[in-house]
CSV table of C-alpha atoms and ligand atoms in Angstrom, one decimal:
chain,number,residue,atom,x,y,z
A,6,MET,CA,-28.2,-11.7,3.8
A,7,SER,CA,-25.6,-14.3,2.8
A,8,ASP,CA,-22.4,-13.9,4.7
A,9,LYS,CA,-20.6,-13.8,1.4
A,10,ILE,CA,-22.2,-10.4,0.6
A,11,ASN,CA,-20.6,-7.2,1.9
A,12,SER,CA,-22.6,-4.9,4.0
A,13,THR,CA,-21.9,-1.1,4.0
A,14,ASP,CA,-22.6,1.2,6.9
A,15,ASN,CA,-21.9,4.8,7.5
A,16,ILE,CA,-19.5,5.7,10.4
A,17,SER,CA,-21.9,6.4,13.3
A,18,ASN,CA,-22.9,9.9,14.4
A,19,LYS,CA,-21.5,8.9,17.8
A,20,GLN,CA,-18.0,9.0,16.3
A,21,PHE,CA,-18.6,12.6,15.1
A,22,GLU,CA,-19.8,13.5,18.6
A,23,TYR,CA,-16.5,12.1,20.0
A,24,MET,CA,-14.5,14.2,17.5
A,25,ASN,CA,-16.3,17.3,18.9
A,26,LEU,CA,-15.6,16.3,22.5
A,27,ILE,CA,-11.9,15.7,21.8
A,28,SER,CA,-11.7,19.1,20.2
A,29,GLU,CA,-13.3,20.8,23.3
A,30,ILE,CA,-11.1,18.9,25.7
A,31,MET,CA,-7.9,19.6,23.8
A,32,GLU,CA,-8.8,23.3,23.5
A,33,ILE,CA,-9.0,23.5,27.2
A,34,ARG,CA,-5.8,21.4,27.8
A,35,LYS,CA,-3.8,23.4,25.3
A,36,ARG,CA,-5.4,26.7,26.4
A,37,GLY,CA,-6.6,27.6,23.0
A,38,ASP,CA,-3.5,26.4,21.0
A,39,LYS,CA,-4.2,23.7,18.4
A,40,PRO,CA,-3.0,20.2,19.5
A,41,LEU,CA,-0.4,18.7,17.2
A,42,ALA,CA,-0.4,15.1,15.8
A,43,PHE,CA,2.6,13.2,14.5
A,44,ILE,CA,1.7,10.3,12.3
A,45,HIS,CA,4.2,7.8,10.8
A,46,THR,CA,3.1,5.2,8.4
A,47,TYR,CA,4.9,1.9,7.7
A,48,GLY,CA,4.2,-0.5,4.9
A,49,CYS,CA,1.9,-0.5,1.9
A,50,GLN,CA,-0.4,2.1,0.2
A,51,GLN,CA,-3.4,0.5,2.0
A,52,ASN,CA,-1.8,1.7,5.2
A,53,VAL,CA,-1.1,5.1,3.7
A,54,ALA,CA,-4.8,5.3,2.8
A,55,ASP,CA,-5.8,4.3,6.3
A,56,SER,CA,-3.6,7.0,7.8
A,57,GLU,CA,-5.3,9.6,5.6
A,58,LYS,CA,-8.6,8.6,7.2
A,59,ILE,CA,-7.0,8.9,10.7
A,60,LYS,CA,-5.7,12.3,9.8
A,61,GLY,CA,-9.2,13.3,8.5
A,62,MET,CA,-10.7,12.3,11.9
A,63,LEU,CA,-7.9,14.0,13.8
A,64,LYS,CA,-8.4,17.2,11.8
A,65,LYS,CA,-12.2,17.1,12.7
A,66,SER,CA,-11.1,16.6,16.3
A,67,GLY,CA,-9.2,19.9,16.2
A,68,TYR,CA,-5.7,18.7,15.5
A,69,ASP,CA,-3.0,20.1,13.3
A,70,PHE,CA,-0.1,18.1,12.1
A,71,THR,CA,3.7,18.2,12.7
A,72,GLU,CA,6.7,16.4,11.2
A,73,ASP,CA,8.6,16.9,14.5
A,74,VAL,CA,7.8,14.2,17.0
A,75,ASN,CA,9.2,16.3,19.9
A,76,GLU,CA,6.4,18.9,19.6
A,77,ALA,CA,3.5,16.5,19.2
A,78,ASP,CA,0.7,16.0,21.6
A,79,PHE,CA,-0.4,12.8,19.9
A,80,ILE,CA,2.1,10.3,18.3
A,81,LEU,CA,0.8,7.5,16.2
A,82,PHE,CA,2.7,4.7,14.3
A,83,ASN,CA,0.5,2.9,11.7
A,84,THR,CA,2.3,-0.4,11.5
A,85,CYS,CA,3.0,-3.1,9.0
A,86,ALA,CA,3.2,-6.9,9.7
A,87,VAL,CA,4.2,-8.2,6.2
A,88,ARG,CA,7.8,-8.8,7.1
A,89,GLU,CA,9.8,-9.1,10.4
A,90,HIS,CA,12.1,-6.2,9.5
A,91,ALA,CA,9.1,-3.8,9.4
A,92,GLU,CA,8.0,-5.0,12.8
A,93,ASP,CA,11.5,-4.7,14.3
A,94,ARG,CA,11.7,-1.1,13.2
A,95,VAL,CA,8.4,-0.3,14.9
A,96,PHE,CA,9.6,-1.8,18.2
A,97,GLY,CA,12.9,0.2,17.9
A,98,ASN,CA,11.1,3.4,17.2
A,99,VAL,CA,8.5,3.0,19.9
A,100,GLY,CA,11.2,2.2,22.4
A,101,ALA,CA,12.9,5.4,21.5
A,102,LEU,CA,9.8,7.4,22.7
A,103,LYS,CA,10.2,6.3,26.3
A,104,SER,CA,12.2,9.2,27.4
A,105,LEU,CA,10.0,11.7,25.6
A,106,LYS,CA,7.0,10.4,27.4
A,107,ARG,CA,8.9,10.6,30.7
A,108,LYS,CA,9.6,14.3,30.1
A,109,HIS,CA,6.1,15.0,28.8
A,110,PRO,CA,3.7,12.6,30.5
A,111,GLU,CA,0.7,14.4,28.9
A,112,ILE,CA,1.5,13.2,25.4
A,113,MET,CA,-0.5,10.3,24.0
A,114,ILE,CA,1.5,7.5,22.2
A,115,ALA,CA,-0.6,5.2,20.0
A,116,LEU,CA,-0.1,2.3,17.7
A,117,CYS,CA,-2.4,0.9,15.1
A,118,GLY,CA,-2.4,-1.1,11.9
A,119,CYS,CA,-1.7,-4.6,10.8
A,120,MET,CA,0.8,-5.5,13.6
A,121,MET,CA,-1.8,-4.7,16.2
A,122,GLU,CA,-4.2,-7.3,14.9
A,123,GLN,CA,-1.8,-10.0,16.1
A,124,GLU,CA,-2.5,-11.1,19.6
A,125,HIS,CA,1.2,-11.9,20.5
A,126,ILE,CA,2.2,-8.4,19.3
A,127,ALA,CA,-0.5,-6.6,21.2
A,128,ASN,CA,0.4,-8.6,24.3
A,129,LYS,CA,4.1,-7.7,23.9
A,130,ILE,CA,3.2,-4.0,23.6
A,131,TYR,CA,1.0,-4.2,26.7
A,132,LYS,CA,3.8,-5.8,28.8
A,133,SER,CA,7.0,-4.2,27.4
A,134,PHE,CA,5.8,-0.7,26.5
A,135,PRO,CA,3.7,0.6,29.4
A,136,PHE,CA,3.9,4.2,28.1
A,137,VAL,CA,1.8,3.3,25.0
A,138,GLY,CA,-1.7,4.5,25.9
A,139,LEU,CA,-3.7,3.5,22.8
A,140,VAL,CA,-3.5,0.4,20.6
A,141,PHE,CA,-6.0,-0.4,17.8
A,142,GLY,CA,-6.1,-2.8,14.9
A,143,THR,CA,-7.3,-2.3,11.3
A,144,HIS,CA,-10.8,-3.5,12.1
A,145,ALA,CA,-11.3,-0.8,14.7
A,146,LEU,CA,-10.4,2.2,12.5
A,147,HIS,CA,-14.0,3.4,12.2
A,148,SER,CA,-14.2,3.8,16.0
A,149,PHE,CA,-10.9,5.7,16.4
A,150,PRO,CA,-12.5,8.9,17.7
A,151,GLU,CA,-14.2,7.0,20.6
A,152,LEU,CA,-11.0,5.1,21.4
A,153,LEU,CA,-8.9,8.3,21.4
A,154,TYR,CA,-11.5,10.0,23.6
A,155,ASN,CA,-11.4,7.1,26.1
A,156,SER,CA,-7.6,7.1,26.2
A,157,LEU,CA,-7.5,10.8,26.7
A,158,VAL,CA,-10.1,11.1,29.5
A,159,LYS,CA,-10.3,7.8,31.3
A,160,GLY,CA,-6.7,7.6,32.5
A,161,LYS,CA,-6.6,4.0,31.4
A,162,ARG,CA,-4.7,2.3,28.6
A,163,VAL,CA,-7.1,1.4,25.7
A,164,PHE,CA,-6.4,-1.8,23.6
A,165,GLU,CA,-8.9,-2.6,20.9
A,166,ARG,CA,-8.3,-5.2,18.2
A,167,GLY,CA,-11.8,-5.0,16.8
A,168,TYR,CA,-13.3,-8.0,14.9
A,169,ASP,CA,-13.7,-8.9,11.3
A,170,ASP,CA,-17.4,-8.1,10.8
A,171,LYS,CA,-17.2,-8.0,6.9
A,172,LYS,CA,-18.5,-4.5,7.0
A,173,ILE,CA,-17.3,-1.5,5.1
A,174,TYR,CA,-17.6,1.9,6.9
A,175,GLU,CA,-18.2,4.8,4.6
A,176,GLY,CA,-18.2,8.5,5.4
A,177,ILE,CA,-15.0,8.6,7.4
A,178,PRO,CA,-13.4,12.1,6.8
A,179,ILE,CA,-10.2,11.9,4.7
A,180,LYS,CA,-7.2,14.3,4.8
A,181,ARG,CA,-5.2,13.3,1.7
A,182,ASP,CA,-1.4,13.7,1.8
A,183,GLY,CA,-1.0,14.8,-1.8
A,184,SER,CA,-2.9,17.4,-3.8
A,185,PHE,CA,-2.4,15.8,-7.3
A,186,LYS,CA,-1.5,12.2,-6.6
A,187,GLY,CA,-4.0,10.2,-4.5
A,188,TRP,CA,-5.1,6.7,-3.4
A,189,LEU,CA,-8.6,5.5,-3.8
A,190,PRO,CA,-9.3,2.2,-1.9
A,191,ILE,CA,-11.9,0.0,-3.8
A,192,MET,CA,-11.8,-3.0,-1.5
A,193,TYR,CA,-10.3,-4.2,1.7
A,194,GLY,CA,-9.0,-7.5,3.0
A,195,CYS,CA,-7.9,-10.6,1.2
A,196,ASP,CA,-9.2,-14.2,0.7
A,197,ASN,CA,-6.3,-15.7,-1.1
A,198,PHE,CA,-4.3,-17.1,1.8
A,199,CYS,CA,-0.9,-17.3,0.1
A,200,THR,CA,0.9,-19.5,2.5
A,201,TYR,CA,3.6,-17.0,3.4
A,202,CYS,CA,1.3,-14.0,3.9
A,203,ILE,CA,-0.1,-12.5,7.1
A,204,VAL,CA,-2.5,-10.1,5.3
A,205,PRO,CA,-5.7,-12.2,5.3
A,206,TYR,CA,-5.3,-12.7,9.1
A,207,VAL,CA,-4.8,-9.0,9.9
A,208,ARG,CA,-7.0,-7.4,7.4
A,209,GLY,CA,-9.7,-9.9,7.3
A,210,ARG,CA,-12.0,-11.2,4.6
A,211,GLU,CA,-12.2,-9.6,1.2
A,212,ARG,CA,-15.0,-6.9,0.8
A,213,SER,CA,-15.6,-4.5,-2.0
A,214,ARG,CA,-16.9,-0.9,-1.7
A,215,GLU,CA,-20.1,-0.1,-3.6
A,216,LYS,CA,-19.4,0.9,-7.2
A,217,ASP,CA,-21.4,4.2,-7.1
A,218,ILE,CA,-19.5,5.4,-3.9
A,219,ILE,CA,-16.2,4.7,-5.7
A,220,ILE,CA,-17.3,6.5,-8.8
A,221,SER,CA,-18.4,9.6,-6.9
A,222,GLU,CA,-15.2,9.7,-4.9
A,223,ALA,CA,-13.2,9.4,-8.2
A,224,LYS,CA,-15.3,12.3,-9.7
A,225,GLU,CA,-14.6,14.4,-6.6
A,226,MET,CA,-10.9,13.8,-6.8
A,227,ILE,CA,-10.7,14.6,-10.6
A,228,LEU,CA,-12.7,17.8,-10.1
A,229,SER,CA,-10.4,18.9,-7.3
A,230,GLY,CA,-7.4,18.5,-9.5
A,231,TYR,CA,-6.0,15.0,-8.8
A,232,LYS,CA,-3.9,14.0,-11.8
A,233,ASP,CA,-2.8,10.5,-10.8
A,234,ILE,CA,-5.3,8.3,-9.0
A,235,THR,CA,-4.4,4.8,-7.9
A,236,LEU,CA,-7.2,2.3,-7.1
A,237,LEU,CA,-6.2,0.2,-4.2
A,238,GLY,CA,-6.9,-3.3,-3.0
A,239,GLN,CA,-4.9,-6.4,-2.1
A,240,ASN,CA,-6.3,-8.2,-5.1
A,241,VAL,CA,-8.2,-5.7,-7.3
A,242,ASN,CA,-9.0,-8.3,-10.0
A,243,SER,CA,-11.5,-9.9,-7.7
A,244,TYR,CA,-13.3,-6.6,-7.0
A,245,GLY,CA,-17.1,-6.9,-6.9
A,246,LYS,CA,-17.4,-10.6,-6.3
A,247,ASN,CA,-19.1,-10.1,-3.0
A,248,LEU,CA,-21.3,-7.2,-3.9
A,249,GLU,CA,-25.1,-7.8,-4.2
A,250,ASN,CA,-25.0,-6.2,-7.6
A,251,LYS,CA,-22.0,-8.1,-9.1
A,252,VAL,CA,-19.6,-6.0,-11.1
A,253,SER,CA,-16.1,-6.9,-12.4
A,254,PHE,CA,-13.0,-4.8,-11.9
A,255,ALA,CA,-12.7,-4.2,-15.7
A,256,GLU,CA,-16.3,-2.8,-15.6
A,257,LEU,CA,-15.4,-0.5,-12.7
A,258,LEU,CA,-12.2,0.6,-14.4
A,259,LYS,CA,-14.1,1.4,-17.7
A,260,GLU,CA,-16.6,3.5,-15.8
A,261,ILE,CA,-14.0,5.5,-14.0
A,262,ASP,CA,-12.1,5.9,-17.2
A,263,SER,CA,-15.1,7.5,-18.8
A,264,ILE,CA,-15.0,10.4,-16.4
A,265,ASP,CA,-13.8,13.5,-18.3
A,266,GLY,CA,-10.6,15.2,-17.3
A,267,ASP,CA,-6.8,15.1,-17.7
A,268,TYR,CA,-5.7,12.4,-15.3
A,269,TRP,CA,-4.0,9.0,-15.1
A,270,LEU,CA,-5.7,6.0,-13.6
A,271,ARG,CA,-3.6,3.3,-11.9
A,272,PHE,CA,-4.4,0.3,-9.8
A,273,MET,CA,-2.7,-2.2,-7.5
A,274,THR,CA,-2.3,-5.0,-6.7
A,275,SER,CA,-3.3,-7.5,-9.4
A,276,HIS,CA,-3.2,-11.2,-8.8
A,277,PRO,CA,-2.2,-13.2,-11.9
A,278,LYS,CA,-4.8,-15.9,-11.2
A,279,ASP,CA,-7.7,-13.4,-11.7
A,280,CYS,CA,-6.1,-11.1,-14.3
A,281,SER,CA,-8.5,-11.5,-17.2
A,282,LYS,CA,-8.1,-10.7,-20.9
A,283,GLU,CA,-11.1,-8.4,-20.5
A,284,LEU,CA,-9.1,-6.3,-18.0
A,285,ILE,CA,-6.1,-6.1,-20.4
A,286,ASP,CA,-8.4,-5.1,-23.3
A,287,THR,CA,-9.8,-2.4,-21.0
A,288,ILE,CA,-6.4,-1.0,-20.3
A,289,ALA,CA,-5.5,-1.1,-24.0
A,290,LYS,CA,-8.6,0.8,-24.9
A,291,GLY,CA,-8.5,3.2,-21.9
A,292,LYS,CA,-8.3,6.9,-22.3
A,293,HIS,CA,-6.7,7.6,-18.9
A,294,ILE,CA,-5.5,4.1,-17.7
A,295,SER,CA,-1.7,4.1,-17.3
A,296,THR,CA,0.4,1.7,-19.3
A,297,HIS,CA,1.7,0.1,-16.1
A,298,LEU,CA,0.8,-3.3,-14.8
A,299,HIS,CA,2.0,-4.4,-11.4
A,300,LEU,CA,1.6,-8.2,-11.6
A,301,PRO,CA,3.4,-10.0,-8.7
A,302,PHE,CA,4.5,-13.5,-9.7
A,303,GLN,CA,6.5,-14.2,-6.5
A,304,SER,CA,8.4,-17.2,-7.9
A,305,GLY,CA,9.3,-18.6,-11.3
A,306,SER,CA,9.2,-22.2,-10.1
A,307,ASP,CA,5.9,-24.1,-10.5
A,308,ARG,CA,6.8,-26.3,-7.5
A,309,ILE,CA,7.2,-23.2,-5.3
A,310,LEU,CA,4.1,-21.5,-6.7
A,311,LYS,CA,2.1,-24.5,-5.6
A,312,GLN,CA,3.6,-24.4,-2.1
A,313,MET,CA,2.7,-20.7,-2.0
A,314,ASN,CA,-0.9,-21.5,-2.9
A,315,ARG,CA,-0.8,-19.0,-5.8
A,316,HIS,CA,-3.2,-20.9,-8.1
A,317,TYR,CA,-1.3,-20.2,-11.4
A,318,ASP,CA,1.8,-21.5,-13.0
A,319,ARG,CA,4.6,-20.1,-14.9
A,320,LYS,CA,2.9,-20.9,-18.3
A,321,LYS,CA,-0.3,-19.1,-17.3
A,322,TYR,CA,1.7,-16.1,-16.0
A,323,LEU,CA,3.6,-15.8,-19.3
A,324,GLU,CA,0.4,-16.2,-21.3
A,325,ILE,CA,-1.2,-13.1,-19.6
A,326,VAL,CA,2.0,-11.1,-19.8
A,327,ASN,CA,2.5,-11.9,-23.5
A,328,TYR,CA,-1.1,-11.0,-24.2
A,329,ALA,CA,-0.7,-7.7,-22.3
A,330,LYS,CA,2.5,-6.9,-24.2
A,331,GLU,CA,0.8,-7.5,-27.5
A,332,LYS,CA,-2.2,-5.4,-26.7
A,333,ILE,CA,-0.6,-2.5,-24.8
A,334,PRO,CA,2.2,-0.7,-26.7
A,335,GLY,CA,5.0,0.4,-24.4
A,336,LEU,CA,3.6,-1.6,-21.5
A,337,SER,CA,5.7,-1.3,-18.3
A,338,LEU,CA,5.5,-4.4,-16.1
A,339,THR,CA,6.6,-4.6,-12.5
A,340,SER,CA,6.4,-7.4,-10.0
A,341,ASP,CA,6.9,-8.6,-6.4
A,342,ILE,CA,9.3,-11.5,-5.8
A,343,ILE,CA,10.1,-13.6,-2.8
A,344,VAL,CA,13.5,-15.2,-2.6
A,345,GLY,CA,14.1,-18.1,-0.3
A,346,PHE,CA,10.6,-19.4,0.4
A,347,PRO,CA,10.9,-22.5,2.7
A,348,GLY,CA,12.2,-25.5,0.7
A,349,GLU,CA,13.3,-23.4,-2.3
A,350,THR,CA,16.4,-24.7,-4.0
A,351,TYR,CA,18.9,-22.9,-6.1
A,352,GLU,CA,17.3,-24.7,-9.1
A,353,ASP,CA,13.9,-23.2,-8.2
A,354,PHE,CA,15.6,-19.8,-7.8
A,355,LYS,CA,17.1,-20.1,-11.2
A,356,GLU,CA,13.6,-20.5,-12.6
A,357,THR,CA,12.8,-17.1,-11.1
A,358,ILE,CA,15.8,-15.6,-12.8
A,359,SER,CA,14.9,-17.1,-16.1
A,360,LEU,CA,11.3,-15.6,-15.8
A,361,ILE,CA,12.7,-12.2,-15.1
A,362,LYS,CA,14.9,-12.4,-18.2
A,363,GLU,CA,12.1,-13.6,-20.3
A,364,VAL,CA,9.6,-10.9,-19.2
A,365,GLU,CA,12.0,-7.9,-18.9
A,366,PHE,CA,10.3,-6.0,-16.1
A,367,THR,CA,10.8,-2.3,-15.6
A,368,SER,CA,11.4,-2.7,-11.9
A,369,LEU,CA,11.0,-5.3,-9.2
A,370,PHE,CA,10.1,-5.3,-5.5
A,371,THR,CA,12.2,-8.1,-4.1
A,372,PHE,CA,12.0,-9.6,-0.7
A,373,ILE,CA,13.8,-12.3,1.2
A,374,TYR,CA,11.2,-14.6,2.8
A,375,SER,CA,10.3,-13.7,6.3
A,376,PRO,CA,8.4,-16.2,8.4
A,377,ARG,CA,5.1,-14.9,9.8
A,378,VAL,CA,3.6,-16.4,13.0
A,379,GLY,CA,0.3,-18.2,12.2
A,380,THR,CA,0.9,-18.7,8.4
A,381,PRO,CA,1.3,-22.2,6.9
A,382,ALA,CA,4.7,-21.4,5.5
A,383,ALA,CA,6.1,-20.6,8.9
A,384,LYS,CA,5.7,-24.3,9.8
A,385,MET,CA,7.4,-25.6,6.7
A,386,ASP,CA,11.0,-26.9,6.7
A,387,ASP,CA,13.4,-24.1,5.8
A,388,PRO,CA,16.8,-25.6,5.5
A,389,VAL,CA,18.6,-22.8,3.5
A,390,HIS,CA,20.5,-20.3,5.6
A,391,TYR,CA,19.8,-16.6,5.4
A,392,GLU,CA,23.3,-15.9,4.1
A,393,GLU,CA,22.7,-18.2,1.2
A,394,LYS,CA,19.3,-16.6,0.5
A,395,SER,CA,21.0,-13.1,0.6
A,396,LYS,CA,23.5,-14.3,-2.0
A,397,TRP,CA,20.7,-15.4,-4.3
A,398,PHE,CA,19.0,-12.1,-3.6
A,399,ARG,CA,22.0,-10.1,-4.7
A,400,GLU,CA,22.3,-12.2,-7.9
A,401,LEU,CA,18.7,-11.4,-8.7
A,402,LEU,CA,19.3,-7.6,-8.2
A,403,ALA,CA,22.3,-7.7,-10.5
A,404,VAL,CA,20.3,-9.4,-13.3
A,405,GLN,CA,17.4,-7.0,-12.9
A,406,GLU,CA,19.7,-3.9,-12.9
A,407,GLU,CA,20.9,-4.9,-16.3
A,408,ILE,CA,17.4,-5.5,-17.6
A,409,ALA,CA,16.1,-2.1,-16.2
A,410,ALA,CA,19.1,-0.3,-17.7
A,411,LYS,CA,18.5,-1.8,-21.1
A,412,ARG,CA,14.8,-1.0,-21.0
A,413,CYS,CA,15.4,2.6,-20.0
A,414,ALA,CA,18.1,3.0,-22.7
A,415,SER,CA,15.6,1.9,-25.3
A,416,MET,CA,13.4,4.9,-24.4
A,417,VAL,CA,16.2,7.5,-25.2
A,418,GLY,CA,15.0,9.7,-28.1
A,419,THR,CA,11.3,9.2,-27.4
A,420,THR,CA,8.9,11.8,-26.1
A,421,GLN,CA,6.9,10.9,-23.0
A,422,LYS,CA,4.0,12.4,-21.2
A,423,VAL,CA,5.4,13.0,-17.7
A,424,LEU,CA,3.6,14.1,-14.5
A,425,ILE,CA,6.0,16.5,-12.7
A,426,GLU,CA,6.0,15.5,-9.0
A,427,SER,CA,8.7,17.3,-7.0
A,428,LYS,CA,11.8,19.4,-7.0
A,429,LYS,CA,15.1,17.6,-6.3
A,430,GLU,CA,16.7,18.8,-3.1
A,431,LYS,CA,19.7,21.2,-3.5
A,432,THR,CA,19.4,21.3,-7.4
A,433,ASN,CA,17.3,23.0,-10.0
A,434,GLU,CA,16.1,19.6,-11.2
A,435,LEU,CA,12.5,18.3,-11.2
A,436,ASN,CA,11.4,14.8,-10.7
A,437,GLY,CA,8.5,13.3,-12.7
A,438,ARG,CA,7.1,10.0,-13.7
A,439,THR,CA,5.9,8.5,-17.0
A,440,SER,CA,2.7,6.6,-17.4
A,441,GLY,CA,4.7,3.4,-16.9
A,442,ASN,CA,5.8,4.8,-13.5
A,443,ILE,CA,9.5,5.4,-14.6
A,444,ILE,CA,11.2,8.3,-12.9
A,445,VAL,CA,12.4,11.1,-15.1
A,446,GLU,CA,14.7,13.9,-14.1
A,447,LEU,CA,14.7,17.2,-16.0
A,448,ASP,CA,15.5,20.9,-15.6
A,449,GLY,CA,12.5,23.2,-15.1
A,450,ASN,CA,10.6,25.6,-12.9
A,451,GLU,CA,8.9,24.5,-9.7
A,452,ASP,CA,5.6,25.9,-11.0
A,453,LEU,CA,5.3,22.8,-13.2
A,454,ILE,CA,4.9,20.5,-10.2
A,455,GLY,CA,1.5,18.8,-10.4
A,456,THR,CA,1.2,19.3,-14.2
A,457,PHE,CA,1.6,17.0,-17.2
A,458,GLN,CA,4.5,17.9,-19.6
A,459,ASN,CA,5.9,16.4,-22.7
A,460,VAL,CA,9.5,15.5,-22.1
A,461,GLU,CA,12.1,14.3,-24.6
A,462,ILE,CA,14.2,11.5,-23.1
A,463,THR,CA,17.8,12.4,-23.6
A,464,LYS,CA,19.7,9.9,-21.4
A,465,ALA,CA,19.1,6.8,-19.3
A,466,ARG,CA,21.0,6.1,-16.0
A,467,ASN,CA,20.2,2.6,-14.7
A,468,TRP,CA,16.5,2.7,-14.0
A,469,ILE,CA,16.1,6.5,-14.2
A,470,LEU,CA,15.6,8.6,-17.3
A,471,LYS,CA,16.9,12.1,-18.0
A,472,GLY,CA,15.0,14.4,-20.2
A,473,LYS,CA,14.2,18.0,-21.3
A,474,LEU,CA,10.9,19.8,-21.8
A,475,SER,CA,9.8,19.6,-25.4
B,17,LIG,N1,8.1,-12.6,3.4
B,17,LIG,C1,8.6,-11.9,2.4
B,17,LIG,N2,7.9,-11.2,1.6
B,17,LIG,C2,6.5,-11.2,1.8
B,17,LIG,N3,5.5,-10.6,1.1
B,17,LIG,C3,4.4,-10.9,1.7
B,17,LIG,N4,4.6,-11.7,2.7
B,17,LIG,C4,5.9,-12.0,2.8
B,17,LIG,C5,6.8,-12.7,3.6
B,17,LIG,N5,6.3,-13.4,4.6
B,17,LIG,C6,5.8,-9.8,-0.1
B,17,LIG,C7,5.1,-10.4,-1.3
B,17,LIG,C8,3.9,-9.4,-1.5
B,17,LIG,C9,4.5,-8.1,-1.1
B,17,LIG,C10,3.5,-7.1,-0.7
B,17,LIG,O1,5.2,-8.5,0.1
B,17,LIG,O2,5.9,-10.3,-2.4
B,17,LIG,O3,3.5,-9.4,-2.9
B,18,LIG,FE1,-1.0,-11.7,0.8
B,18,LIG,FE2,-1.5,-13.3,-1.3
B,18,LIG,FE3,-3.5,-11.7,-0.3
B,18,LIG,FE4,-1.4,-10.6,-1.6
B,18,LIG,S1,-2.9,-12.0,-2.5
B,18,LIG,S2,-2.3,-9.9,0.3
B,18,LIG,S3,0.3,-11.9,-1.1
B,18,LIG,S4,-2.4,-13.4,0.7
């Protein structure tokens, strides 16, 4: 088999045996009480989806879950390596567990996720945090039960970074966090190597799940009442390229969309270089596909886009966006932007501002560039000070705030289909979201949570809409 082709395996029976063994050991240790796990997830939805698998495996190993770290028998941080700030928070929060472990030596403290795939980080944890008993990276997720078992019974610290074997492991139990909003991973890893990004190094090569497995998981979710399903991947537009039976993302989306039911279908993240007209036509014709496109452009300057290795320019980005706007009425566009990439000048930054003004995004995820060890950009000259980048960053936020407010104001008087998601604390108000992913606040009964409602938009406040049931 060519090494370009994915291979799929089921999680081994051995792992299910370990889950049973853990359950028996913990039953004895807790004298019949259920052991409790505290799981905290940093970073992106891919990490959230991984945590749902870890929770699934823990549930099968006899654990219940707690939000209170002080009563947990097992504490796990699923970490993110995308920016330094996220890493610093992990170090701070792990450090804070030292005294808890001293008081209760029997608890197991564990770290997993993207940060743990970096050798220098795993070494730092090993040396500076001796009370951490289990560390595993994203490639070792499928052997979590075995690793947990070893750390619980062998009295030795277990550090496992796994290796990128281009395999997909199916059949891992999942305990989803939500009952009507859910994540559905369609692929893992990334082959794009944007020069600033650590993801390809920590999540490995791009591999796609088999189409039939995804379709049956989607059917199961829809049947069990999921109303808002997001297909996940670092670059969903290149889905299927490495499958033996090639299939495009647009084809996958069409097939899922043809499943009967009342639900919304979303997906993220799209890469502009692979965003085809076929995909946009599929969204336009879709029965369930939301009118939201998250299409990160990162920078409006062609010079910087080249340095970032993004493989598109401003003109191509605008071409796709304009085609999408024309084909999908009411389209809501969102994007990721990096401010202060190495060598970026104020002139480059102004190009980003002009692109934002031209496209009129609903909302933006904006980041100040953070150097990541081992990426090409971390070796580039970066003469602009952080304070200056922060100034540019604030300028960008102010521009976007005005655009978002204008966009929301234009929706006043319309009626929107809204998925009611939660009750606002200490008020009688409910929170919901439109198909375009815009938050709507309205008065209503808690029973409506998890249902679609038609809502008349009465007011707009910055990027939030106010409405009433119609
Ligand atoms: N610094 C700042 N932002 C980054 N992102 C990825 N890597 C970095 C980095 N080194 C941002 C990109 C990406 C989003 C998930 O995180 O905008 O789309
Ligand atoms: Fe990182 Fe680029 Fe891959 Fe996104 S597409 S995960 S930014 S390397």
